[in-house]
GROMACS .gro file of C-alpha atoms in nm:
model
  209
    1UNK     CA    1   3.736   2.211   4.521
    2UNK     CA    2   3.460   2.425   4.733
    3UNK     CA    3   3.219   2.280   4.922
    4UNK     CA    4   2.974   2.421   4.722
    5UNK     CA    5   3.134   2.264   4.417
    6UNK     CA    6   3.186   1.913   4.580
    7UNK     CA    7   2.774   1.967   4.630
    8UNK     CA    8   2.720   2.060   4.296
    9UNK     CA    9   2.932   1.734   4.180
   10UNK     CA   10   2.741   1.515   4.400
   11UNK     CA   11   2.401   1.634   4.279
   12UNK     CA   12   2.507   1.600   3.935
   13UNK     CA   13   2.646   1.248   4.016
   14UNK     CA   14   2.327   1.144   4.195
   15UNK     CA   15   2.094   1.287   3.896
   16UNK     CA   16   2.287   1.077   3.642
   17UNK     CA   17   2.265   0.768   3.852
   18UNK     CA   18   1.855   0.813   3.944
   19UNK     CA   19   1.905   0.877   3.549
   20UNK     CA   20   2.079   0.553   3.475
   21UNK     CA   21   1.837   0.388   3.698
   22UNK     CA   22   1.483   0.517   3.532
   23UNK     CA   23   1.645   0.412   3.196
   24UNK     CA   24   1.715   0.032   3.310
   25UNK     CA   25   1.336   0.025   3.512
   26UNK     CA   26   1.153   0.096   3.174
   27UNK     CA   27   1.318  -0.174   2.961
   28UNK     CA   28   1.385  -0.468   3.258
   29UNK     CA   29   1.511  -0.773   3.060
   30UNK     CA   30   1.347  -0.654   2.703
   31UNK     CA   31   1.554  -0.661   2.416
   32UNK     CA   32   1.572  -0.416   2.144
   33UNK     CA   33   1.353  -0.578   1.946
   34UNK     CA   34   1.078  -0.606   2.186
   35UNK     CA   35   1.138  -0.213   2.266
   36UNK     CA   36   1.077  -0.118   1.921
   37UNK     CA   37   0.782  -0.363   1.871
   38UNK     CA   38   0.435  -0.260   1.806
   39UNK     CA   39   0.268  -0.450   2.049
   40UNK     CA   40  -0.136  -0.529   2.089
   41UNK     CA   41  -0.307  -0.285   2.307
   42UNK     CA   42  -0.013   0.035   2.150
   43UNK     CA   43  -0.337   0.126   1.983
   44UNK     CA   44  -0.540   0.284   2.239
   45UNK     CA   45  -0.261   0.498   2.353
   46UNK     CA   46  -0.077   0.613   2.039
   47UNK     CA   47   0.097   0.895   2.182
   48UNK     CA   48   0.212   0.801   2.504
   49UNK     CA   49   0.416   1.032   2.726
   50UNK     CA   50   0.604   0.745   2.913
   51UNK     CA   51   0.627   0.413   2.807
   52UNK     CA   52   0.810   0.093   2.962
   53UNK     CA   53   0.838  -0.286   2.836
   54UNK     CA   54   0.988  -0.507   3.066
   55UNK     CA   55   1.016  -0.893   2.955
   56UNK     CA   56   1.107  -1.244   3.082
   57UNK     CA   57   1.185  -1.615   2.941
   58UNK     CA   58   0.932  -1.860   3.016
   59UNK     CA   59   1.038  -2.224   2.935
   60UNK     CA   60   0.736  -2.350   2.860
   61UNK     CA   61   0.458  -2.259   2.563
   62UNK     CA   62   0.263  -1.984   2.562
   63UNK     CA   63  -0.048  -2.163   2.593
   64UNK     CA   64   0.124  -2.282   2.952
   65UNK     CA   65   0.175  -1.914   3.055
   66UNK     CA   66  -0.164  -1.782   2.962
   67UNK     CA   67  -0.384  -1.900   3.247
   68UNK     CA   68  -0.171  -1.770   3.481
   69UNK     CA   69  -0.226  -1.440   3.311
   70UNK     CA   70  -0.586  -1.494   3.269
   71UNK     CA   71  -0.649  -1.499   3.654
   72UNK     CA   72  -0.465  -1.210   3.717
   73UNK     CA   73  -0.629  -0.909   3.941
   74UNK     CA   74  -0.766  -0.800   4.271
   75UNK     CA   75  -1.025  -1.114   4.400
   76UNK     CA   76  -0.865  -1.345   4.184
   77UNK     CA   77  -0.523  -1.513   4.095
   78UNK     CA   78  -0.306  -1.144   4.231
   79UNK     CA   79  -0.004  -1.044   4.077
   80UNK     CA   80   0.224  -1.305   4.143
   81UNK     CA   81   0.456  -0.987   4.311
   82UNK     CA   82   0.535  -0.881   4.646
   83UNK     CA   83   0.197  -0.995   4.812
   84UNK     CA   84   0.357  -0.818   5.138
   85UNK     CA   85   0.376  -0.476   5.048
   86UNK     CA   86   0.080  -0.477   4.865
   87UNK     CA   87  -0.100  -0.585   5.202
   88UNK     CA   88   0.086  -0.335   5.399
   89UNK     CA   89  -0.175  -0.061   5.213
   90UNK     CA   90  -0.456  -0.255   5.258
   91UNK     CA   91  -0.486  -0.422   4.927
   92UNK     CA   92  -0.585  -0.761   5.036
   93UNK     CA   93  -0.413  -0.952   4.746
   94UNK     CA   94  -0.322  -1.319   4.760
   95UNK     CA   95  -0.108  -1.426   4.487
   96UNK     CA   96  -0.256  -1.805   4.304
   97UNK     CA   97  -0.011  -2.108   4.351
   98UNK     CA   98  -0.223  -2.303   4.092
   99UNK     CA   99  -0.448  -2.236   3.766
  100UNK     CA  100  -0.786  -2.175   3.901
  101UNK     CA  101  -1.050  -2.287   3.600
  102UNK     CA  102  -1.327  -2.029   3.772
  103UNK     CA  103  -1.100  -1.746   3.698
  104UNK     CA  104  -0.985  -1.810   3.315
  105UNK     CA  105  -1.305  -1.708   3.160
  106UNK     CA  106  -1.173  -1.316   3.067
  107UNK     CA  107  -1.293  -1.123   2.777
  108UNK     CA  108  -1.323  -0.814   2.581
  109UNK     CA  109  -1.502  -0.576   2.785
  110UNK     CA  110  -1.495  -0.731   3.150
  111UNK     CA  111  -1.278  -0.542   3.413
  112UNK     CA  112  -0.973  -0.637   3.618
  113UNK     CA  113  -0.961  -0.514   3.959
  114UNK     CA  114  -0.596  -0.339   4.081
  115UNK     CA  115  -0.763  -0.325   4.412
  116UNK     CA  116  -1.159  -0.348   4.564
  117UNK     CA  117  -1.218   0.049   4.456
  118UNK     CA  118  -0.997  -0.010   4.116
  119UNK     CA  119  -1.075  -0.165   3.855
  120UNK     CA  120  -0.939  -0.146   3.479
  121UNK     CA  121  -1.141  -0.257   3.166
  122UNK     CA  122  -1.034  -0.574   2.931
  123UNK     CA  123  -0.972  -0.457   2.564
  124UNK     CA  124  -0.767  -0.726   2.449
  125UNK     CA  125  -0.801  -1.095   2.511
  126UNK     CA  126  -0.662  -1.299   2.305
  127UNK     CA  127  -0.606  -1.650   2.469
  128UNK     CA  128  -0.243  -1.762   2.424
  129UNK     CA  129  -0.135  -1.392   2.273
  130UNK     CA  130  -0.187  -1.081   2.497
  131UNK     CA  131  -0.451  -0.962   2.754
  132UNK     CA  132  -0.442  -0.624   2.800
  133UNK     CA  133  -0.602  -0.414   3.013
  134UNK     CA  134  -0.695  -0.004   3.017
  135UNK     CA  135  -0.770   0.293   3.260
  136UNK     CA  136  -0.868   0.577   3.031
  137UNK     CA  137  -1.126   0.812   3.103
  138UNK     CA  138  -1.307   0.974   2.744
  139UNK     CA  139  -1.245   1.331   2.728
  140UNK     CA  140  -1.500   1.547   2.935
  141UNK     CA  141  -1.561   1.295   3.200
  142UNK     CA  142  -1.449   1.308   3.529
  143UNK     CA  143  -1.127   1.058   3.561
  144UNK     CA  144  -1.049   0.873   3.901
  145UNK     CA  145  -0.661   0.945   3.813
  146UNK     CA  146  -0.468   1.230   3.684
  147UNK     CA  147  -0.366   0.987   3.367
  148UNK     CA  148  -0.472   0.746   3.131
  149UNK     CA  149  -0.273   0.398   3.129
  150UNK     CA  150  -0.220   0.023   2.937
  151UNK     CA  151  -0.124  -0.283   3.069
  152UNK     CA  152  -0.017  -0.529   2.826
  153UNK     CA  153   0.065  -0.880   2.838
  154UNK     CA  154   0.170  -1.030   2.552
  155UNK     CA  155   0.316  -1.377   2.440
  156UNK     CA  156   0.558  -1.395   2.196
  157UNK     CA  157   0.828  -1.747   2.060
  158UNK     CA  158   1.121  -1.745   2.284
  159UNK     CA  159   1.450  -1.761   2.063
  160UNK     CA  160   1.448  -2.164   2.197
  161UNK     CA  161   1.204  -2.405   2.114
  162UNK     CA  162   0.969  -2.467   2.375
  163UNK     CA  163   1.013  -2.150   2.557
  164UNK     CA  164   0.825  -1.842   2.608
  165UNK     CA  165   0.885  -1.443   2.631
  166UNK     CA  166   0.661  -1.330   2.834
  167UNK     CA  167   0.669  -0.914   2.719
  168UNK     CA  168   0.422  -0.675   2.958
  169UNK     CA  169   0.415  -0.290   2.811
  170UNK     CA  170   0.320  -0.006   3.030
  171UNK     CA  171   0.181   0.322   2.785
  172UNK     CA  172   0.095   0.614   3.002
  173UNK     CA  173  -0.071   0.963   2.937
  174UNK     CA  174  -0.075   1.187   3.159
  175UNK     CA  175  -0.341   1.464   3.214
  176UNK     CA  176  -0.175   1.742   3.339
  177UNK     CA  177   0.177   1.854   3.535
  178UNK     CA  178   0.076   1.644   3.835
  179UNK     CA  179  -0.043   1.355   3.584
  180UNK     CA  180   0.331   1.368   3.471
  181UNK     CA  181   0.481   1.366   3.845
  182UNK     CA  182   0.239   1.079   3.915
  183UNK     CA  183   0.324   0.890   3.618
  184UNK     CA  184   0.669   0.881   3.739
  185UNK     CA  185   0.636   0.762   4.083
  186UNK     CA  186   0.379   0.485   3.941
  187UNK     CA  187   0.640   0.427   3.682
  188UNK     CA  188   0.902   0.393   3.937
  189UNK     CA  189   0.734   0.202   4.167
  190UNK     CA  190   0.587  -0.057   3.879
  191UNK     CA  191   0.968  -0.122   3.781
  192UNK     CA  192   1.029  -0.315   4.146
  193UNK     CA  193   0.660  -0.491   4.110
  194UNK     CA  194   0.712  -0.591   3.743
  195UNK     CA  195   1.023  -0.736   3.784
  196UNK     CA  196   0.923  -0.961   4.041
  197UNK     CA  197   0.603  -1.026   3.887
  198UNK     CA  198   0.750  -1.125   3.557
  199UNK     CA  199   0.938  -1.394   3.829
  200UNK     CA  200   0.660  -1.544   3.931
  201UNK     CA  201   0.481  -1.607   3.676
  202UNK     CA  202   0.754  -1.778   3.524
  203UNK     CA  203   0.834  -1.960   3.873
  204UNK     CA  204   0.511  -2.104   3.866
  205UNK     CA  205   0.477  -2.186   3.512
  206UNK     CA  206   0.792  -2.361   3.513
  207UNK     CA  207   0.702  -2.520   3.848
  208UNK     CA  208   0.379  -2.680   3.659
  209UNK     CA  209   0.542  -2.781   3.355
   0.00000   0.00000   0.00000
C-alpha cells in the first residue's frame, strides 16, 4: 500500500472511531427505551437538530434524588461534575456535599445560572419528576448563543424496587452553520461532564440514604 493510501486508511479509521465515540457520548448508560421516550421539557424543542439522553441508577426513591437536583446551578448546589475544570475557566462552582433547604425552593419561571453571566430559565418543575431548564431566544431577538438548548432532568422507577433512573436529555437547535459546529463541541464536551455528573449525584444520594 502507498503512503498516501495508508493515510487515507488511517483517516478513515480515525473518522469511524470519533464516529463510534459521538454515538456512545449521546446515549451514556440510557437504554432504548429511555432513547425513544418522550420526555418532559421534548416540548419546547420539537425539532431538535442534536439530541443526547444519558442516564444512571440511583438506589434510592426519587423523592431522595430530587433535592439534589433542585439545588443545582451556578451560586448554589454546582453540578456535582468536575468542580476542577470548571474552575480552571473561571467558573467559580463548588459542588454541595449535603441538601441545602435555602436552595430547594425552584419553580416555573425562575432561572438557573451555568455561570455568573449565564443563566437559563426554569420551565419545568415538577418536584420528584423532572426540572428542566431552557436557553432559547424568541425569534427576532438578539440571542447570547448561536443555538437554542434543554436540559432535562427527569425521574423515572428503576427496574428494582427502591431504586431510581435518574434520565437528563440534552435537545439542541442550532441557529446557523456555526450554531451546528458549536453544538457539537458543547455536545462533546457535555458527554465527559454528564457522565460524571450523573456519578455524583448518585454518589451522594446513595451516600445519604
Amino acid at each position: 500500500m502507498t503512503r498516501a493510501g495508508r493515510v487515507l486508511v488511517g483517516a478513515g479509521l480515525l473518522a469511524a472511531g470519533c464516529g463510534v465515540l459521538r454515538h456512545a457520548g449521546l446515549r451514556w448508560g440510557a437504554s432504548e427505551v429511555e432513547l425513544a421516550a418522550v420526555l418532559p421539557g421534548d416540548d419546547v424543542l420539537p425539532a431538535p437538530d442534536l439530541v443526547a439522553t444519558r442516564a444512571i441508577t440511583v438506589r434510592a426513591d426519587p423523592g431522595a434524588v430530587w433535592p439534589w437536583l433542585a439545588q443545582i446551578g451556578w451560586g448554589r448546589g454546582g453540578f456535582y461534575s468536575y468542580d476542577a475544570l470548571e474552575n480552571l475557566v473561571g467558573l467559580r462552582i463548588h459542588s454541595a456535599d449535603e441538601v441545602v433547604e435555602a436552595w430547594q425552593d425552584v419553580r416555573v419561571g425562575d432561572v438557573v445560572h451555568l455561570a455568573e453571566p449565564v443563566a437559563l430559565d426554569v420551565v419545568v418543575a415538577d418536584p420528584g419528576r423532572a426540572l428542566v431548564l431552557a436557553g432559547v431566544t424568541p425569534a427576532g431577538e438578539p440571542a447570547p448563543a448561536p443555538y437554542d438548548y434543554t436540559w432535562a432532568f427527569v425521574l423515572r422507577a428503576g427496574n428494582e424496587a427502591g431504586t431510581t433512573r435518574l434520565v437528563v436529555r440534552e435537545r439542541y437547535v442550532a441557529r446557523s452553520a456555526a450554531g451546528r459546529v458549536a453544538v457539537e463541541a458543547v455536545a462533546a464536551l457535555s458527554a465527559v461532564m454528564t457522565e460524571r455528573m450523573l456519578r455524583g449525584v448518585r454518589d451522594r444520594v446513595e451516600r445519604a440514604s
